[in-house]
Every structure is written in structure tokens, then in C-alpha cells.
Short mmCIF file of C-alpha atoms and ligand atoms in Angstrom, two decimals:
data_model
loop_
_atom_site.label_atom_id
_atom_site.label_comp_id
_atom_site.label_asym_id
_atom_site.label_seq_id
_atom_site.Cartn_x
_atom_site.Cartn_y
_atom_site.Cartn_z
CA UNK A 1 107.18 20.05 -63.22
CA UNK A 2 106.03 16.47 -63.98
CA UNK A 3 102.17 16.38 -63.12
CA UNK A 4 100.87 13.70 -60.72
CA UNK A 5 99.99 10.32 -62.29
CA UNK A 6 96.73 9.03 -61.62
CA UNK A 7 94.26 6.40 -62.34
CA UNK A 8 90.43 6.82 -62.39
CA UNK A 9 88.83 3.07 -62.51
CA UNK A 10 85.77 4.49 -64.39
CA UNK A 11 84.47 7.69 -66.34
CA UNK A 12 82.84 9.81 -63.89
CA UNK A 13 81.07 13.17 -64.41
CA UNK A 14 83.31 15.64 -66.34
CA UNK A 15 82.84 18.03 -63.11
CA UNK A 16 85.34 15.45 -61.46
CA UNK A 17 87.24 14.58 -64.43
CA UNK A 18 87.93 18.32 -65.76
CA UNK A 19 89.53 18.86 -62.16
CA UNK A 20 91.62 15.63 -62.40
CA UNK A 21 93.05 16.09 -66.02
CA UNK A 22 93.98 19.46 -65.10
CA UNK A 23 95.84 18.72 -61.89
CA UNK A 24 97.27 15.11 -63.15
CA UNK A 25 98.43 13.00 -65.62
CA UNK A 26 95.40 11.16 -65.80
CA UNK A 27 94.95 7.19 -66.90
CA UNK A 28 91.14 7.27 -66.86
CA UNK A 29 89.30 3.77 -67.59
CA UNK A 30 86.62 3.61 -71.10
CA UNK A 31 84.78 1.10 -70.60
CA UNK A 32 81.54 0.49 -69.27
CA UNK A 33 82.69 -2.31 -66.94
CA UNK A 34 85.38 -1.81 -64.35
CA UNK A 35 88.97 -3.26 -64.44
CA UNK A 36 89.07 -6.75 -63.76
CA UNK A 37 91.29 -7.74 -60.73
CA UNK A 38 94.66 -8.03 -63.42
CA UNK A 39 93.45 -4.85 -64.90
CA UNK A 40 93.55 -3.09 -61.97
CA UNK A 41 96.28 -4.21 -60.50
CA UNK A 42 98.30 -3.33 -64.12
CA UNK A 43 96.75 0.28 -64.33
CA UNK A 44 97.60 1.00 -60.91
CA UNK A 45 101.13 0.24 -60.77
CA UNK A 46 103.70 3.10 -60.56
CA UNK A 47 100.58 5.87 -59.95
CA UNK A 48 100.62 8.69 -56.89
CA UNK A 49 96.91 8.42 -56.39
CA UNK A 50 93.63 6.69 -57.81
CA UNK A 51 89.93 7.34 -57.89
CA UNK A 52 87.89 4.03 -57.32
CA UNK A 53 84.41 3.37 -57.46
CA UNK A 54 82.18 0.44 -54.93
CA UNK A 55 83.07 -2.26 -57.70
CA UNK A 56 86.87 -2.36 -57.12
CA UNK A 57 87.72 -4.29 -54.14
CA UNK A 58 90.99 -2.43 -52.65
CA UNK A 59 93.27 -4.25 -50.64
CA UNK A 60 96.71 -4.31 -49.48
CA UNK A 61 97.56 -6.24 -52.84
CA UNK A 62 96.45 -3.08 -54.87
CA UNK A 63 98.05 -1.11 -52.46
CA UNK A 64 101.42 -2.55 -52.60
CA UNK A 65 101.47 -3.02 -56.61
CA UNK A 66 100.87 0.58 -56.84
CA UNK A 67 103.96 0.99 -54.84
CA UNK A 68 105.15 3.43 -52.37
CA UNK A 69 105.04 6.46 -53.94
CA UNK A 70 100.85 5.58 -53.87
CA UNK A 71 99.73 8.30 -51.92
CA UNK A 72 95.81 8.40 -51.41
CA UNK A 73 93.14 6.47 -52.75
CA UNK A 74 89.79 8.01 -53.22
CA UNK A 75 86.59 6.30 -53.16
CA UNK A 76 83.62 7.74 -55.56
CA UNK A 77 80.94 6.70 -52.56
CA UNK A 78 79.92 7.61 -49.34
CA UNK A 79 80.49 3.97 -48.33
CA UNK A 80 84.19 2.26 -48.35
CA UNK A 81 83.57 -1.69 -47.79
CA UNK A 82 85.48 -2.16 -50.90
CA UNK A 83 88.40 -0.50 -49.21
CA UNK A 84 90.93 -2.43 -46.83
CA UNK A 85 90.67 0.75 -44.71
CA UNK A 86 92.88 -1.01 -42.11
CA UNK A 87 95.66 -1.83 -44.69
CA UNK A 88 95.84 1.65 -45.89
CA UNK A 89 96.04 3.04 -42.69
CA UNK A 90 99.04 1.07 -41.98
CA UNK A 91 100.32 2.28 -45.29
CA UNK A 92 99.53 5.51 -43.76
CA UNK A 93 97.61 6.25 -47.04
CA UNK A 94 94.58 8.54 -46.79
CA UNK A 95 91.44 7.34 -47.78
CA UNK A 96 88.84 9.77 -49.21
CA UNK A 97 84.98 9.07 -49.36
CA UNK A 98 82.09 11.41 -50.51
CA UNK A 99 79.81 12.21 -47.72
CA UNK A 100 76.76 14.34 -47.25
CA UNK A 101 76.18 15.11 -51.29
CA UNK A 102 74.00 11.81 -52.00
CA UNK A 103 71.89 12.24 -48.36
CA UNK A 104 68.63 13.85 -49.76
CA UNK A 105 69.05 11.83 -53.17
CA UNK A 106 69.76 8.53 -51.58
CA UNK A 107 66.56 9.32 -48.59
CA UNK A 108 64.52 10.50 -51.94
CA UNK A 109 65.21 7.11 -53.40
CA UNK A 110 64.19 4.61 -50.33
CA UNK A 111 61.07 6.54 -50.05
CA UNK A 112 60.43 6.27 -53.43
CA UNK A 113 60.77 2.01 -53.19
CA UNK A 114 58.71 2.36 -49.75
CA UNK A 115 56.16 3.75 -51.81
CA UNK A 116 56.43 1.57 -54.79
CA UNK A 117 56.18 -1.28 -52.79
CA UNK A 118 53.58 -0.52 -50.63
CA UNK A 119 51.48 0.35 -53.35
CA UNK A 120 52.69 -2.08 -55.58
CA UNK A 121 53.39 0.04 -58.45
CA UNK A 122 56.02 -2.23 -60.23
CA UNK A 123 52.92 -5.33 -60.13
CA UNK A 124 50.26 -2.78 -61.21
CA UNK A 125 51.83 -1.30 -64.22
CA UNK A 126 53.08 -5.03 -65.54
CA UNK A 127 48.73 -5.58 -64.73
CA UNK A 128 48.13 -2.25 -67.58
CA UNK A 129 50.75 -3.81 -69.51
CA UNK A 130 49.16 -7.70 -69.44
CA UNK A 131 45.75 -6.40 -70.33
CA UNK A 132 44.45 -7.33 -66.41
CA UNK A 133 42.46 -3.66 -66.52
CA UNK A 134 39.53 -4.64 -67.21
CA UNK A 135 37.22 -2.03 -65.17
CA UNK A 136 37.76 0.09 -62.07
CA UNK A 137 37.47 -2.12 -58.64
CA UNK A 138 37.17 -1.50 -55.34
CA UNK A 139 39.55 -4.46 -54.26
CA UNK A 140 41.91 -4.07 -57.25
CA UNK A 141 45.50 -4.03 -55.89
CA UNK A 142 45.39 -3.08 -52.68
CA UNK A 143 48.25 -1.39 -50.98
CA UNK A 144 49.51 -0.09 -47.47
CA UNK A 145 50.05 3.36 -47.17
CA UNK A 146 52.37 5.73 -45.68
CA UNK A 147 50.83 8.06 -43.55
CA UNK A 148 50.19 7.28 -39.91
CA UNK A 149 52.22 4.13 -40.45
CA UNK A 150 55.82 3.51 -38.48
CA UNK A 151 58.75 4.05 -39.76
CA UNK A 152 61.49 1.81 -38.45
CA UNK A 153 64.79 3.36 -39.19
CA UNK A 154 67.88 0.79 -39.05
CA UNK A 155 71.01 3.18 -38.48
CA UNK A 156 70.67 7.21 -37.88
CA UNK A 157 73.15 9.03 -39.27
CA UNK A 158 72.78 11.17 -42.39
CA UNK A 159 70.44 9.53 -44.11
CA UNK A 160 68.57 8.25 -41.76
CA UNK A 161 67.88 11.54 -40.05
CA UNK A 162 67.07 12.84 -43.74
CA UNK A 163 64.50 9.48 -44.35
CA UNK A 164 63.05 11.20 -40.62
CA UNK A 165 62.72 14.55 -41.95
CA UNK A 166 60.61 13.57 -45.26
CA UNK A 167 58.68 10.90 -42.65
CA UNK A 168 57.39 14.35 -40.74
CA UNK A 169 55.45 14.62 -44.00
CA UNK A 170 53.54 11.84 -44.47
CA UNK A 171 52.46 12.26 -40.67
CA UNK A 172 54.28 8.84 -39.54
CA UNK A 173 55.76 7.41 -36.79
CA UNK A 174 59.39 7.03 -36.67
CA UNK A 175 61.67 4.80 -34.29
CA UNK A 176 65.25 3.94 -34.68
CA UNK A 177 68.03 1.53 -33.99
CA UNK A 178 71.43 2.43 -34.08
CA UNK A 179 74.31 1.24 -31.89
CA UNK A 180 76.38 4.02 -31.85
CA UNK A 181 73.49 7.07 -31.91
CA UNK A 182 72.69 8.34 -28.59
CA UNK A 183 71.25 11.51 -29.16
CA UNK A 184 67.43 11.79 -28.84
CA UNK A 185 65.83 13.64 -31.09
CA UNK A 186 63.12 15.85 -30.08
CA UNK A 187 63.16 17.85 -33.79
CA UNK A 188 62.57 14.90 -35.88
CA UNK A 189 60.13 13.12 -33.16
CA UNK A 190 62.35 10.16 -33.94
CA UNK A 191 62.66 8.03 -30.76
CA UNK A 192 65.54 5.76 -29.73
CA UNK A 193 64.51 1.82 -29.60
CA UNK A 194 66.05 -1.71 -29.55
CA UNK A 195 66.93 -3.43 -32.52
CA UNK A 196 63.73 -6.32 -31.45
CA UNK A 197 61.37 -3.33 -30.67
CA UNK A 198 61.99 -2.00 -34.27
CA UNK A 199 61.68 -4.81 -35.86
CA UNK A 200 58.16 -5.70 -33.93
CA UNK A 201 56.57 -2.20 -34.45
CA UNK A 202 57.62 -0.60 -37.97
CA UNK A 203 55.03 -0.81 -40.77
CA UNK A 204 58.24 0.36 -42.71
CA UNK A 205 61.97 -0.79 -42.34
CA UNK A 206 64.39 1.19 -44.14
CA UNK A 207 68.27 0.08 -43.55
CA UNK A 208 70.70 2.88 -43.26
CA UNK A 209 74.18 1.59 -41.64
CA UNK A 210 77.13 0.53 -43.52
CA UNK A 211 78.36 -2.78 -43.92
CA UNK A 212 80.65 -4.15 -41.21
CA UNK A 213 81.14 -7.49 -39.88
CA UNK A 214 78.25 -6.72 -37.39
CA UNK A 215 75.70 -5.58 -39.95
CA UNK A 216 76.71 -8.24 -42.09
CA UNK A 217 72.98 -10.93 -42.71
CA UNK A 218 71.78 -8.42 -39.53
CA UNK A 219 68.15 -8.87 -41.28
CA UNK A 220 68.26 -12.62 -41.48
CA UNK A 221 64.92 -15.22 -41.09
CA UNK A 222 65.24 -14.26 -37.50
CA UNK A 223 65.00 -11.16 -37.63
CA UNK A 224 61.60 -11.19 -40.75
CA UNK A 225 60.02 -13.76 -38.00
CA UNK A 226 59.73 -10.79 -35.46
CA UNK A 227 58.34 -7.98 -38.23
CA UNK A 228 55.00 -7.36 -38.96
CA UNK A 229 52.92 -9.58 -41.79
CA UNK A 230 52.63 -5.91 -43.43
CA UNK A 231 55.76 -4.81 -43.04
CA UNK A 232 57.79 -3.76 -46.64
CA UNK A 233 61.79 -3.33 -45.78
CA UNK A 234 64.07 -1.28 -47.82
CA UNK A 235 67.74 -1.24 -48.57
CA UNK A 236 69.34 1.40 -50.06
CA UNK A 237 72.42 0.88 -47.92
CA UNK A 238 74.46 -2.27 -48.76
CA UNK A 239 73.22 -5.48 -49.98
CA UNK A 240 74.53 -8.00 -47.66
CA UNK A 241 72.82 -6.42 -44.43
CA UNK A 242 70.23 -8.68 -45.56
CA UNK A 243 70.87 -12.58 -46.12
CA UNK A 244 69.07 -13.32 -49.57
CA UNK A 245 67.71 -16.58 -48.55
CA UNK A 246 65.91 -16.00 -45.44
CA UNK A 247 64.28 -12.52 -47.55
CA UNK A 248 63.47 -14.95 -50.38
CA UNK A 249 61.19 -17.52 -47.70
CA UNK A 250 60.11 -14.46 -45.92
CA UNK A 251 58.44 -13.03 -48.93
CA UNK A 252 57.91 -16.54 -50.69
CA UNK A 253 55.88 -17.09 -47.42
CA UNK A 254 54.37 -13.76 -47.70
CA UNK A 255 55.38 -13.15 -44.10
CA UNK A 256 56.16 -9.55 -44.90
CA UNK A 257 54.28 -7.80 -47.64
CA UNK A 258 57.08 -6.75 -49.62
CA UNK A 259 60.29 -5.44 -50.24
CA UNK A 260 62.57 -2.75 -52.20
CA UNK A 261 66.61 -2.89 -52.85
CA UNK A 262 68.19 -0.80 -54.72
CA UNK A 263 71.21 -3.18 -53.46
CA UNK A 264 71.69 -6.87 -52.88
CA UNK A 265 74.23 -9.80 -52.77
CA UNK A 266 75.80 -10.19 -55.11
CA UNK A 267 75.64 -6.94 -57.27
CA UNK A 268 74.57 -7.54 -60.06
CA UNK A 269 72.12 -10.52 -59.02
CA UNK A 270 72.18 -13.00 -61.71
CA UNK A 271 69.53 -13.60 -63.78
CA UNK A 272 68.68 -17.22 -62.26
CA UNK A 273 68.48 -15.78 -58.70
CA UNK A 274 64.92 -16.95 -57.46
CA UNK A 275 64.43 -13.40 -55.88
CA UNK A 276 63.53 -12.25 -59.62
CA UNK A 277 60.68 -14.29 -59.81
CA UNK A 278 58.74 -12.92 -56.71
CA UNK A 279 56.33 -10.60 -57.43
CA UNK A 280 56.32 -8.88 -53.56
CA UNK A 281 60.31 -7.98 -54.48
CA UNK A 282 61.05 -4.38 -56.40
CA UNK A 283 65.10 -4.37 -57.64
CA UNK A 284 66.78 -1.66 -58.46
CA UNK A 285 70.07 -1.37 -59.76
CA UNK A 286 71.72 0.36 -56.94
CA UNK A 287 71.03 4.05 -58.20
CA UNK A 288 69.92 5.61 -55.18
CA UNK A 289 72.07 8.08 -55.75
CA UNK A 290 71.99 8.56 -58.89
CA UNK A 291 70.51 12.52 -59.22
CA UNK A 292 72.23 14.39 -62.04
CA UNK A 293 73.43 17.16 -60.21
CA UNK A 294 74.20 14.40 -57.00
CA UNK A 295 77.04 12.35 -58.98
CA UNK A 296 78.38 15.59 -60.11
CA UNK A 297 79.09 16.80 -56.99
CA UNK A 298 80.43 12.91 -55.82
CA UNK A 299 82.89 13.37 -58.62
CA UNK A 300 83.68 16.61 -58.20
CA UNK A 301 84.30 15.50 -54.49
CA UNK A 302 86.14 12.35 -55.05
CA UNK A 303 88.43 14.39 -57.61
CA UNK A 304 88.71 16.89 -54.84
CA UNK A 305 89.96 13.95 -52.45
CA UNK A 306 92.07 12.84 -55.24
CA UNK A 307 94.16 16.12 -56.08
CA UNK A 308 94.72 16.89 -52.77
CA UNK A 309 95.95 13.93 -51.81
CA UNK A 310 98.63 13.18 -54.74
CA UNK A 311 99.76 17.33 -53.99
CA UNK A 312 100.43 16.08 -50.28
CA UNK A 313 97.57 17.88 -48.65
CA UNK A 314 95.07 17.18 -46.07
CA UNK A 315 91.99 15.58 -47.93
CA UNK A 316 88.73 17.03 -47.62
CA UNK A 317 86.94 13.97 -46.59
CA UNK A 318 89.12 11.30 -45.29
CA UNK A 319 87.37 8.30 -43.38
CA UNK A 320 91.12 7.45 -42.15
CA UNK A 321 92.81 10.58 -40.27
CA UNK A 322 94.45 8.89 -37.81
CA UNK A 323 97.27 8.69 -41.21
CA UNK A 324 98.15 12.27 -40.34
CA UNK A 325 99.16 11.70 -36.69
C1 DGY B 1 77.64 5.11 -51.86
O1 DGY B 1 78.04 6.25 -52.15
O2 DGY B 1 78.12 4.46 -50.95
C2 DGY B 1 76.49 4.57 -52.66
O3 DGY B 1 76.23 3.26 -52.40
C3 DGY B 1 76.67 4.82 -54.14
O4 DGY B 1 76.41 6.13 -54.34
#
């Protein structure tokens, strides 16, 4: 029997792509940058499923050119903003995302940048670097620090219950906001509070929800002119829950101390963007997940997603089940 047909928009770890050649005939894209737009929609045409990664933007355009034999599409992240999750739904095309694997990595990673920025590693290793170290000092770089600050946690679902957990450590306070969590809870300490409360008490501000059209520019100059002059912020979740400009005059201004993204609008930020030139800003290039043995398991996920959806089955992580009503 003919073997599925299948593209994979990127090489992902071979724990992923072992599973996928063996199941599928499998069209899997070389090279280092993804499909552009024509690519895609050329590679994708005629297949039964695809594996897609947080650069392609999926719509019903992709959809459609596939055709409609196209029976799942499976996303290589936890989040699925590049995914017109409405259009495949009316497709009734399962969608398949790769929860809970990157939780501790991606909670690892934000408290690595809280760290970093608080006491400004990034600026004091460029200082080694300059030849600035001339002698020990007792006002030479001085920092905020972690322990018996607040933590202000902005969305509490996985991750931000795992960015609790590791705040138990360091002895701080932590407070959340999140719409849609109503649970107290008592075993992390972590108490409940409103979006301005947050924003008015955290020494730290580490973002956490996915990107909708209500978390879209959420942390805009409105929101930095109620945080603290010390505050740092964080985003490992999406970039555009924070509008560039207003975090560009907020740290410009030094209003806040600093900041840490591992993501940001656009990805990648050009190399003119003004928010390269401040020295209070610490840019990563959106690897918060990226553990070894983490992406192994995303693409050994995603390919799970994958095969099971081009065999007809019931994937193991589909953000869209209402397909199988
Ligand atoms: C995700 O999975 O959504 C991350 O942003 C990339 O690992």
C-alpha cells in the first residue's frame, strides 16, 4: 500500500523524522530558512498531512492548495498563532500542537533572562570584554536580585505554574493575572490578582499567555507607566504581547530597569531596530525551548501528531477536537 505523503517545512530532530520517514512518504525541507509563501504553497499541494514550524503562517490558502485529501496539520510548538485554527476547523482538519515537553525548559529559560537582566550579565561581560575592569568596586554594576522580590506572573497555565514552582526557591513572592485561571493556589503560594495590581507590585514580570487578539500590545506604554522603576519584564511567550515602541521609551526612559525576550515583533528584529542599541534590553533568539533532549521530544511529538493524523486516527494533542464531533 502507497504510504502517506507528507511535507515537513523544516529538518527537525531525527527522533521526529525517523518516525515520519518510516510511516510516510516524506518531502522534508533542507534548508536552513523555511519555505517562502510560493514554496510552501508548491510543496504542500497534493500531500495527506504536514509538519509546520511557528515561521509558516497557515491559512485557509495553504489549506485549500493542499487540497482535500489534506488531512491534519501539525504544528512543531506548543503555541499555534501561525495556524488559522478557525479555518481548519471548518475544514474539519485536526490541528496538532506539542504541549507540556518545553514547560520546565521554556520556565528554565525566562528565569535565566530574569536573572541576566537583573544582574546585568550581558552589560558586565561586554565591561571584561572592553577592558572597563579595572579593580574590584563596591558600586560596580549593581543589580536587583531575586530573592524576596515579586514575581508577577502574566498568564498561569503550564508554564507559569512551572516559573511558580522554581520562584519557591529563590524565596519570592508570586502573584498572577490570568483571565481564564480561577483556581487558587495554596501549593505554589501563588495568589490570584488584577492585571493593574500585577503590574503595580511585581519586581519581576514574566509573560506566559499566548497570543490572541486580546493579548495582542497587552504590555503597551500604559501598562510600563503603572510598573515599578525596578521592575525587569520577560517574554518568553510571543513577541507581540508587548508593543516595541512603548518598551523602547520605557527603557530609553529608564522607567523600568530592564528587560529580556527571547521573542519580539517582528522575529527576527532587524538589525536597524533601535531596541538593539539599548543597553537595559537582553535578546534572545527565541530558544527558550531549545534543550537537547526538549526539541527531541517536540519532534518526536509533532511526528506523533503527524502519523496519526494522515492514518485517520485521533491525534494525541489536538488544540481543535471539536473536528471529531
Ligand atoms: C512554542 O512551542 O510555542 C515555542 O514558542 C517554540 O518552542
Amino acid at each position: 500500500m502507497a504510504k502517506p505523503k507528507v511535507f515537513v517545512t523544516r529538518l527537525i530532530p531525527e527522533k521526529g523524522l525517523d518516525l515520519i520517514r518510516e510511516a510516510c512518504e516524506a518531502d522534508v525541507w533542507q534548508a536552513e530558512l523555511p519555505p517562502t509563501r510560493a514554496e510552501l504553497l508548491r510543496h504542500v499541494h497534493g500531500v495527506d498531512g504536514f509538519l509546520c514550524l511557528l515561521t509558516e503562517q497557515i491559512d485557509g490558502e495553504v489549506m485549500d492548495e493542499a487540497g482535500p485529501q489534506l488531512k491534519v496539520i501539525s504544528n512543531h510548538a506548543v503555541g499555534f498563532d501561525n495556524i488559522d485554527v478557525g479555518a481548519a476547523t471548518a475544514r474539519k482538519i485536526p490541528v496538532g500542537n506539542t504541549p507540556e515537553v518545553l514547560t520546565d525548559a521554556t520556565a528554565d529559560f525566562a528565569f535565566a533572562l530574569m536573572m541576566a537582566v537583573a544582574r546585568r550579565i550581558p552589560e558586565a561581560e561586554r565591561y571584561v570584554h572592553e577592558g572597563k575592569w579595572k579593580t574590584w568596586g563596591p558600586l560596580t554594576l549593581l543589580g536587583g536580585e531575586l530573592t524576596g522580590g515579586t514575581l508577577g506572573l502574566i498568564g498561569f497555565g503550564r508554564i507559569g505554574k512551572a516559573m511558580a514552582r522554581r520562584a519557591l526557591g529563590f524565596e519570592m513572592r508570586v502573584i498572577y493575572y490570568d483571565p481564564g485561571e480561577t483556581q487558587p493556589s495554596p501549593e505554589l503560594k501563588a495568589n490570584r490578582v488584577d492585571f493593574e495590581t500585577l503590574l503595580a507590585e511585581s519586581d519581576f514580570i514574566s509573560l506566559h499567555t499566548p497570543l490572541t487578539p486580546d493579548t495582542r500590545h497587552m504590555i503597551d506604554s500604559e501598562a510600563f507607566s503603572k510598573m515599578k522603576p525596578n521592575a525587569v519584564l520577560v517574554n518568553t511567550a510571543r513577541g507581540p504581547v508587548v508593543d516595541p515602541q512603548a518598551l523602547y521609551e520605557a527603557l530609553k526612559e529608564k522607567r523600568i530597569f530592564g528587560a529580556g525576550l527571547d521573542v519580539t515583533e517582528p522575529e527576527p528584529l532587524p538589525l536597524d531596530s533601535p531596541l538593539l542599541g539599548l543597553d537595559n534590553l537582553l535578546i534572545t533568539p527565541h530558544i527558550a525551548s531549545a534543550g537537547r533532549a526538549t526539541r527531541a521530544q517536540m519532534a518526536w511529538m509533532a511526528a506523533r501528531n503527524l502519523i496519526a493524523g494522515v492514518m485517520g486516527e485521533r491525534l494525541p494533542n489536538c488544540v481543535n477536537p471539536q473536528v471529531y464531533k
